Amino acid sequence: MEENKINYNDEPVFYCEHCLSLLVMCDAPIDYCANCSSTEINSCTLKEYDELYKKRFGVKFFYKD
C-alpha cells in the first residue's frame, strides 16, 4: 500500500514583496502584510523564497548551506 505523501516544499508560500515577511493577512477584502501593511503580495515555492531572502539579507531563512 502506497502512502499519499504531501511534499510541502512544493506548496506556494505567500510573502510581502516590500519586506519579504511571510505574515500575510488574508481575512480582509484585500491581502496585506501584517508587518508593514503593504498590499504587494506574491507567491513562490519555499526554495524560491529562500533565494529572494538570501539576496536581500545575505542569509537563507529555511535551507541552511
Short mmCIF file of N, CA and C in Angstrom, two decimals, residues 9-55:
data_model
loop_
_atom_site.label_atom_id
_atom_site.label_comp_id
_atom_site.label_asym_id
_atom_site.label_seq_id
_atom_site.Cartn_x
_atom_site.Cartn_y
_atom_site.Cartn_z
N ASN A 9 7.20 21.32 0.46
CA ASN A 9 8.17 22.22 -0.17
C ASN A 9 7.70 22.70 -1.54
N ASP A 10 6.78 21.97 -2.14
CA ASP A 10 6.25 22.37 -3.44
C ASP A 10 5.02 23.27 -3.34
N GLU A 11 4.47 23.40 -2.14
CA GLU A 11 3.31 24.26 -1.93
C GLU A 11 3.75 25.72 -1.98
N PRO A 12 2.95 26.60 -2.55
CA PRO A 12 3.35 28.01 -2.60
C PRO A 12 3.26 28.68 -1.24
N VAL A 13 4.17 29.60 -1.01
CA VAL A 13 4.11 30.46 0.17
C VAL A 13 3.80 31.86 -0.31
N PHE A 14 3.07 32.60 0.49
CA PHE A 14 2.71 33.97 0.15
C PHE A 14 3.58 34.89 1.00
N TYR A 15 4.14 35.89 0.35
CA TYR A 15 5.06 36.79 1.05
C TYR A 15 4.86 38.22 0.57
N CYS A 16 5.31 39.15 1.39
CA CYS A 16 5.24 40.57 1.07
C CYS A 16 6.45 40.92 0.19
N GLU A 17 6.22 41.52 -0.94
CA GLU A 17 7.31 41.91 -1.82
C GLU A 17 8.13 43.05 -1.24
N HIS A 18 7.51 43.84 -0.38
CA HIS A 18 8.19 45.01 0.20
C HIS A 18 9.20 44.61 1.27
N CYS A 19 8.78 43.79 2.25
CA CYS A 19 9.66 43.45 3.37
C CYS A 19 10.01 41.97 3.45
N LEU A 20 9.48 41.15 2.55
CA LEU A 20 9.68 39.70 2.49
C LEU A 20 9.11 38.95 3.70
N SER A 21 8.19 39.56 4.40
CA SER A 21 7.54 38.88 5.52
C SER A 21 6.60 37.79 5.00
N LEU A 22 6.51 36.71 5.76
CA LEU A 22 5.56 35.64 5.45
C LEU A 22 4.24 35.82 6.19
N LEU A 23 4.14 36.87 6.97
CA LEU A 23 2.95 37.14 7.76
C LEU A 23 1.94 37.93 6.93
N VAL A 24 1.25 37.22 6.05
CA VAL A 24 0.28 37.81 5.14
C VAL A 24 -1.11 37.55 5.67
N MET A 25 -1.88 38.60 5.79
CA MET A 25 -3.24 38.50 6.28
C MET A 25 -4.20 38.39 5.09
N CYS A 26 -5.02 37.36 5.13
CA CYS A 26 -5.93 37.09 4.01
C CYS A 26 -7.40 37.20 4.41
N ASP A 27 -7.68 37.78 5.55
CA ASP A 27 -9.06 37.83 6.03
C ASP A 27 -9.78 39.12 5.67
N ALA A 28 -9.11 40.00 4.98
CA ALA A 28 -9.71 41.27 4.58
C ALA A 28 -10.10 41.19 3.10
N PRO A 29 -10.79 42.20 2.60
CA PRO A 29 -11.12 42.19 1.17
C PRO A 29 -9.88 42.17 0.28
N ILE A 30 -8.77 42.65 0.82
CA ILE A 30 -7.53 42.63 0.07
C ILE A 30 -6.42 42.07 0.98
N ASP A 31 -5.58 41.20 0.43
CA ASP A 31 -4.48 40.65 1.23
C ASP A 31 -3.47 41.74 1.53
N TYR A 32 -2.90 41.68 2.74
CA TYR A 32 -1.91 42.68 3.12
C TYR A 32 -0.89 42.06 4.09
N CYS A 33 0.24 42.71 4.20
CA CYS A 33 1.30 42.29 5.09
C CYS A 33 1.02 42.81 6.50
N ALA A 34 1.03 41.93 7.48
CA ALA A 34 0.80 42.34 8.86
C ALA A 34 2.02 43.04 9.44
N ASN A 35 3.15 42.92 8.78
CA ASN A 35 4.38 43.54 9.26
C ASN A 35 4.49 45.00 8.82
N CYS A 36 4.24 45.27 7.54
CA CYS A 36 4.44 46.62 7.02
C CYS A 36 3.19 47.21 6.35
N SER A 37 2.11 46.47 6.29
CA SER A 37 0.83 46.89 5.72
C SER A 37 0.82 47.01 4.20
N SER A 38 1.85 46.54 3.55
CA SER A 38 1.90 46.58 2.09
C SER A 38 0.87 45.61 1.50
N THR A 39 0.34 45.96 0.35
CA THR A 39 -0.59 45.06 -0.34
C THR A 39 0.08 44.38 -1.53
N GLU A 40 1.39 44.52 -1.63
CA GLU A 40 2.16 43.88 -2.70
C GLU A 40 2.51 42.46 -2.26
N ILE A 41 1.58 41.53 -2.47
CA ILE A 41 1.73 40.15 -2.04
C ILE A 41 2.00 39.29 -3.27
N ASN A 42 2.95 38.36 -3.13
CA ASN A 42 3.29 37.46 -4.22
C ASN A 42 3.43 36.06 -3.65
N SER A 43 3.59 35.06 -4.51
CA SER A 43 3.77 33.69 -4.04
C SER A 43 4.87 33.01 -4.84
N CYS A 44 5.49 32.01 -4.21
CA CYS A 44 6.52 31.20 -4.84
C CYS A 44 6.74 29.97 -3.97
N THR A 45 7.66 29.09 -4.36
CA THR A 45 7.97 27.92 -3.55
C THR A 45 8.91 28.33 -2.41
N LEU A 46 9.09 27.45 -1.45
CA LEU A 46 9.98 27.73 -0.33
C LEU A 46 11.41 27.98 -0.80
N LYS A 47 11.87 27.18 -1.76
CA LYS A 47 13.24 27.36 -2.25
C LYS A 47 13.41 28.71 -2.95
N GLU A 48 12.42 29.10 -3.75
CA GLU A 48 12.49 30.39 -4.42
C GLU A 48 12.46 31.53 -3.39
N TYR A 49 11.63 31.38 -2.35
CA TYR A 49 11.58 32.39 -1.30
C TYR A 49 12.93 32.49 -0.59
N ASP A 50 13.53 31.35 -0.35
CA ASP A 50 14.83 31.33 0.32
C ASP A 50 15.89 32.09 -0.48
N GLU A 51 15.85 31.96 -1.79
CA GLU A 51 16.80 32.68 -2.64
C GLU A 51 16.53 34.19 -2.61
N LEU A 52 15.26 34.58 -2.64
CA LEU A 52 14.91 36.00 -2.52
C LEU A 52 15.39 36.56 -1.19
N TYR A 53 15.19 35.80 -0.14
CA TYR A 53 15.59 36.22 1.20
C TYR A 53 17.11 36.38 1.28
N LYS A 54 17.82 35.42 0.69
CA LYS A 54 19.29 35.46 0.72
C LYS A 54 19.81 36.67 -0.06
N LYS A 55 19.19 36.98 -1.20
CA LYS A 55 19.62 38.14 -1.99
C LYS A 55 19.47 39.43 -1.19
#
